[in-house]
Amino acid sequence: MGEKTSRKLYRSRVDKILGGVCAGIAEYFNIDPTIVRLAFVAFFVINPIAATIIYIAAWIIMPEKPLKGVPEEIKVKSKKREGLILIGLLLILAGVIGAPRVLAVIRDITNALLIIFGILIVIIALVRKE
């Protein structure tokens, strides 16, 4: 019997735009990361709240791929900050897009919470020292 190789799902350190979630999923399934990113964007257009929550949860739960002796820590930290800012801006956008529904009767505070969390994430990312 051949050597058993176990595949693990990691966030990408190299090929990432936000947190490396889409690139990590693409690497795990051996497909082009652009396909996974486009699928995520389509999901975000259909349901921005669910897409944002799922992406953030995956970012938190999926471990980052271990380094193999490549000193990239400075690049990783700056990209993480940029990613946090982008996630915050996406949350603000999701809240603003949903705002007209809420203006008639305030039945749902989800949009306000998205905006508040987005602003907090952007502020934390900008203030946080590397």
PDB file of C-alpha atoms in Angstrom:
ATOM      1  CA  MET A   1       0.000   0.000   0.000  1.00  0.00           C
ATOM      2  CA  GLY A   2       1.144   3.496  -0.822  1.00  0.00           C
ATOM      3  CA  GLU A   3       1.785   6.263   1.641  1.00  0.00           C
ATOM      4  CA  LYS A   4      -1.461   7.798   2.865  1.00  0.00           C
ATOM      5  CA  THR A   5      -1.542  11.565   2.403  1.00  0.00           C
ATOM      6  CA  SER A   6      -3.977  13.559   4.485  1.00  0.00           C
ATOM      7  CA  ARG A   7      -5.256  16.780   3.060  1.00  0.00           C
ATOM      8  CA  LYS A   8      -5.999  19.611   5.447  1.00  0.00           C
ATOM      9  CA  LEU A   9      -7.984  22.748   4.803  1.00  0.00           C
ATOM     10  CA  TYR A  10      -5.865  25.856   5.392  1.00  0.00           C
ATOM     11  CA  ARG A  11      -6.183  29.530   4.569  1.00  0.00           C
ATOM     12  CA  SER A  12      -3.612  30.542   1.992  1.00  0.00           C
ATOM     13  CA  ARG A  13      -0.722  32.764   3.063  1.00  0.00           C
ATOM     14  CA  VAL A  14       0.413  33.580  -0.450  1.00  0.00           C
ATOM     15  CA  ASP A  15      -2.572  33.745  -2.801  1.00  0.00           C
ATOM     16  CA  LYS A  16      -4.991  35.816  -0.786  1.00  0.00           C
ATOM     17  CA  ILE A  17      -7.055  38.918  -1.230  1.00  0.00           C
ATOM     18  CA  LEU A  18      -8.707  39.122   2.189  1.00  0.00           C
ATOM     19  CA  GLY A  19      -8.048  36.264   4.558  1.00  0.00           C
ATOM     20  CA  GLY A  20      -6.986  33.546   2.145  1.00  0.00           C
ATOM     21  CA  VAL A  21     -10.219  31.590   2.640  1.00  0.00           C
ATOM     22  CA  CYS A  22     -11.182  31.288  -1.045  1.00  0.00           C
ATOM     23  CA  ALA A  23      -7.633  30.438  -2.110  1.00  0.00           C
ATOM     24  CA  GLY A  24      -7.404  27.838   0.668  1.00  0.00           C
ATOM     25  CA  ILE A  25     -10.673  26.208  -0.415  1.00  0.00           C
ATOM     26  CA  ALA A  26      -9.495  26.244  -4.037  1.00  0.00           C
ATOM     27  CA  GLU A  27      -6.187  24.632  -3.075  1.00  0.00           C
ATOM     28  CA  TYR A  28      -7.980  21.958  -1.051  1.00  0.00           C
ATOM     29  CA  PHE A  29     -10.234  21.017  -3.986  1.00  0.00           C
ATOM     30  CA  ASN A  30      -7.448  21.578  -6.551  1.00  0.00           C
ATOM     31  CA  ILE A  31      -9.333  24.211  -8.575  1.00  0.00           C
ATOM     32  CA  ASP A  32      -8.586  27.744  -9.711  1.00  0.00           C
ATOM     33  CA  PRO A  33      -8.995  30.284  -6.858  1.00  0.00           C
ATOM     34  CA  THR A  34     -10.716  32.688  -9.260  1.00  0.00           C
ATOM     35  CA  ILE A  35     -13.625  30.251  -9.594  1.00  0.00           C
ATOM     36  CA  VAL A  36     -14.080  30.095  -5.821  1.00  0.00           C
ATOM     37  CA  ARG A  37     -13.825  33.894  -5.546  1.00  0.00           C
ATOM     38  CA  LEU A  38     -16.416  34.416  -8.292  1.00  0.00           C
ATOM     39  CA  ALA A  39     -18.746  31.919  -6.604  1.00  0.00           C
ATOM     40  CA  PHE A  40     -18.333  33.803  -3.327  1.00  0.00           C
ATOM     41  CA  VAL A  41     -19.050  37.158  -5.004  1.00  0.00           C
ATOM     42  CA  ALA A  42     -22.214  35.669  -6.557  1.00  0.00           C
ATOM     43  CA  PHE A  43     -23.233  34.389  -3.114  1.00  0.00           C
ATOM     44  CA  PHE A  44     -22.496  37.841  -1.639  1.00  0.00           C
ATOM     45  CA  VAL A  45     -24.734  39.516  -4.226  1.00  0.00           C
ATOM     46  CA  ILE A  46     -27.574  37.080  -3.467  1.00  0.00           C
ATOM     47  CA  ASN A  47     -27.271  37.246   0.336  1.00  0.00           C
ATOM     48  CA  PRO A  48     -24.626  39.686   1.614  1.00  0.00           C
ATOM     49  CA  ILE A  49     -25.349  39.090   5.289  1.00  0.00           C
ATOM     50  CA  ALA A  50     -25.008  35.302   5.147  1.00  0.00           C
ATOM     51  CA  ALA A  51     -21.967  35.515   2.849  1.00  0.00           C
ATOM     52  CA  THR A  52     -20.224  37.943   5.195  1.00  0.00           C
ATOM     53  CA  ILE A  53     -20.957  35.856   8.280  1.00  0.00           C
ATOM     54  CA  ILE A  54     -19.810  32.638   6.590  1.00  0.00           C
ATOM     55  CA  TYR A  55     -16.595  34.233   5.302  1.00  0.00           C
ATOM     56  CA  ILE A  56     -15.709  35.721   8.677  1.00  0.00           C
ATOM     57  CA  ALA A  57     -16.476  32.416  10.411  1.00  0.00           C
ATOM     58  CA  ALA A  58     -14.288  30.538   7.925  1.00  0.00           C
ATOM     59  CA  TRP A  59     -11.518  33.121   8.419  1.00  0.00           C
ATOM     60  CA  ILE A  60     -11.649  32.557  12.164  1.00  0.00           C
ATOM     61  CA  ILE A  61     -12.010  28.754  12.074  1.00  0.00           C
ATOM     62  CA  MET A  62      -9.607  27.817   9.245  1.00  0.00           C
ATOM     63  CA  PRO A  63      -5.963  27.825  10.345  1.00  0.00           C
ATOM     64  CA  GLU A  64      -3.389  29.575   8.221  1.00  0.00           C
ATOM     65  CA  LYS A  65      -1.120  27.329   6.163  1.00  0.00           C
ATOM     66  CA  PRO A  66       2.134  26.773   8.076  1.00  0.00           C
ATOM     67  CA  LEU A  67       5.214  28.608   6.846  1.00  0.00           C
ATOM     68  CA  LYS A  68       7.934  26.509   5.271  1.00  0.00           C
ATOM     69  CA  GLY A  69      10.914  28.607   6.285  1.00  0.00           C
ATOM     70  CA  VAL A  70       9.871  31.640   4.213  1.00  0.00           C
ATOM     71  CA  PRO A  71      10.189  34.877   6.186  1.00  0.00           C
ATOM     72  CA  GLU A  72       6.930  36.529   5.100  1.00  0.00           C
ATOM     73  CA  GLU A  73       5.624  37.701   8.468  1.00  0.00           C
ATOM     74  CA  ILE A  74       5.754  41.417   7.587  1.00  0.00           C
ATOM     75  CA  LYS A  75       3.787  40.895   4.360  1.00  0.00           C
ATOM     76  CA  VAL A  76       1.245  38.697   6.143  1.00  0.00           C
ATOM     77  CA  LYS A  77       0.611  41.286   8.860  1.00  0.00           C
ATOM     78  CA  SER A  78       0.096  44.136   6.406  1.00  0.00           C
ATOM     79  CA  LYS A  79      -2.213  42.015   4.239  1.00  0.00           C
ATOM     80  CA  LYS A  80      -4.210  41.017   7.321  1.00  0.00           C
ATOM     81  CA  ARG A  81      -4.728  44.687   8.156  1.00  0.00           C
ATOM     82  CA  GLU A  82      -5.852  45.412   4.596  1.00  0.00           C
ATOM     83  CA  GLY A  83      -8.165  42.419   4.777  1.00  0.00           C
ATOM     84  CA  LEU A  84      -9.727  43.640   8.007  1.00  0.00           C
ATOM     85  CA  ILE A  85     -10.331  47.043   6.468  1.00  0.00           C
ATOM     86  CA  LEU A  86     -11.940  45.458   3.414  1.00  0.00           C
ATOM     87  CA  ILE A  87     -14.172  43.212   5.542  1.00  0.00           C
ATOM     88  CA  GLY A  88     -15.234  46.233   7.577  1.00  0.00           C
ATOM     89  CA  LEU A  89     -16.075  48.140   4.395  1.00  0.00           C
ATOM     90  CA  LEU A  90     -18.050  45.143   3.062  1.00  0.00           C
ATOM     91  CA  LEU A  91     -20.055  45.016   6.281  1.00  0.00           C
ATOM     92  CA  ILE A  92     -20.797  48.735   6.013  1.00  0.00           C
ATOM     93  CA  LEU A  93     -21.856  48.255   2.379  1.00  0.00           C
ATOM     94  CA  ALA A  94     -24.106  45.317   3.280  1.00  0.00           C
ATOM     95  CA  GLY A  95     -25.760  47.444   5.962  1.00  0.00           C
ATOM     96  CA  VAL A  96     -26.231  50.421   3.654  1.00  0.00           C
ATOM     97  CA  ILE A  97     -27.679  48.264   0.860  1.00  0.00           C
ATOM     98  CA  GLY A  98     -30.239  46.875   3.260  1.00  0.00           C
ATOM     99  CA  ALA A  99     -30.997  50.250   4.887  1.00  0.00           C
ATOM    100  CA  PRO A 100     -33.920  51.308   2.604  1.00  0.00           C
ATOM    101  CA  ARG A 101     -35.907  48.234   3.725  1.00  0.00           C
ATOM    102  CA  VAL A 102     -35.474  49.227   7.343  1.00  0.00           C
ATOM    103  CA  LEU A 103     -36.389  52.914   6.978  1.00  0.00           C
ATOM    104  CA  ALA A 104     -40.149  52.293   6.656  1.00  0.00           C
ATOM    105  CA  VAL A 105     -40.482  50.371   9.931  1.00  0.00           C
ATOM    106  CA  ILE A 106     -37.524  49.422  12.055  1.00  0.00           C
ATOM    107  CA  ARG A 107     -38.200  45.703  12.285  1.00  0.00           C
ATOM    108  CA  ASP A 108     -34.713  44.472  11.805  1.00  0.00           C
ATOM    109  CA  ILE A 109     -31.571  45.908  13.354  1.00  0.00           C
ATOM    110  CA  THR A 110     -29.261  43.645  11.351  1.00  0.00           C
ATOM    111  CA  ASN A 111     -28.242  46.401   8.937  1.00  0.00           C
ATOM    112  CA  ALA A 112     -27.373  48.821  11.722  1.00  0.00           C
ATOM    113  CA  LEU A 113     -25.319  46.126  13.448  1.00  0.00           C
ATOM    114  CA  LEU A 114     -23.457  45.383  10.194  1.00  0.00           C
ATOM    115  CA  ILE A 115     -22.569  49.052   9.824  1.00  0.00           C
ATOM    116  CA  ILE A 116     -21.454  49.322  13.458  1.00  0.00           C
ATOM    117  CA  PHE A 117     -19.352  46.132  13.273  1.00  0.00           C
ATOM    118  CA  GLY A 118     -17.871  47.285   9.961  1.00  0.00           C
ATOM    119  CA  ILE A 119     -16.878  50.650  11.406  1.00  0.00           C
ATOM    120  CA  LEU A 120     -15.404  48.969  14.504  1.00  0.00           C
ATOM    121  CA  ILE A 121     -13.342  46.547  12.398  1.00  0.00           C
ATOM    122  CA  VAL A 122     -11.987  49.382  10.236  1.00  0.00           C
ATOM    123  CA  ILE A 123     -11.126  51.463  13.321  1.00  0.00           C
ATOM    124  CA  ILE A 124      -9.435  48.499  15.052  1.00  0.00           C
ATOM    125  CA  ALA A 125      -7.448  47.675  11.908  1.00  0.00           C
ATOM    126  CA  LEU A 126      -6.290  51.279  11.543  1.00  0.00           C
ATOM    127  CA  VAL A 127      -5.409  51.774  15.208  1.00  0.00           C
ATOM    128  CA  ARG A 128      -3.833  48.375  15.878  1.00  0.00           C
ATOM    129  CA  LYS A 129      -0.043  48.379  16.006  1.00  0.00           C
ATOM    130  CA  GLU A 130       1.774  45.719  14.021  1.00  0.00           C
TER     131      GLU A 130
END
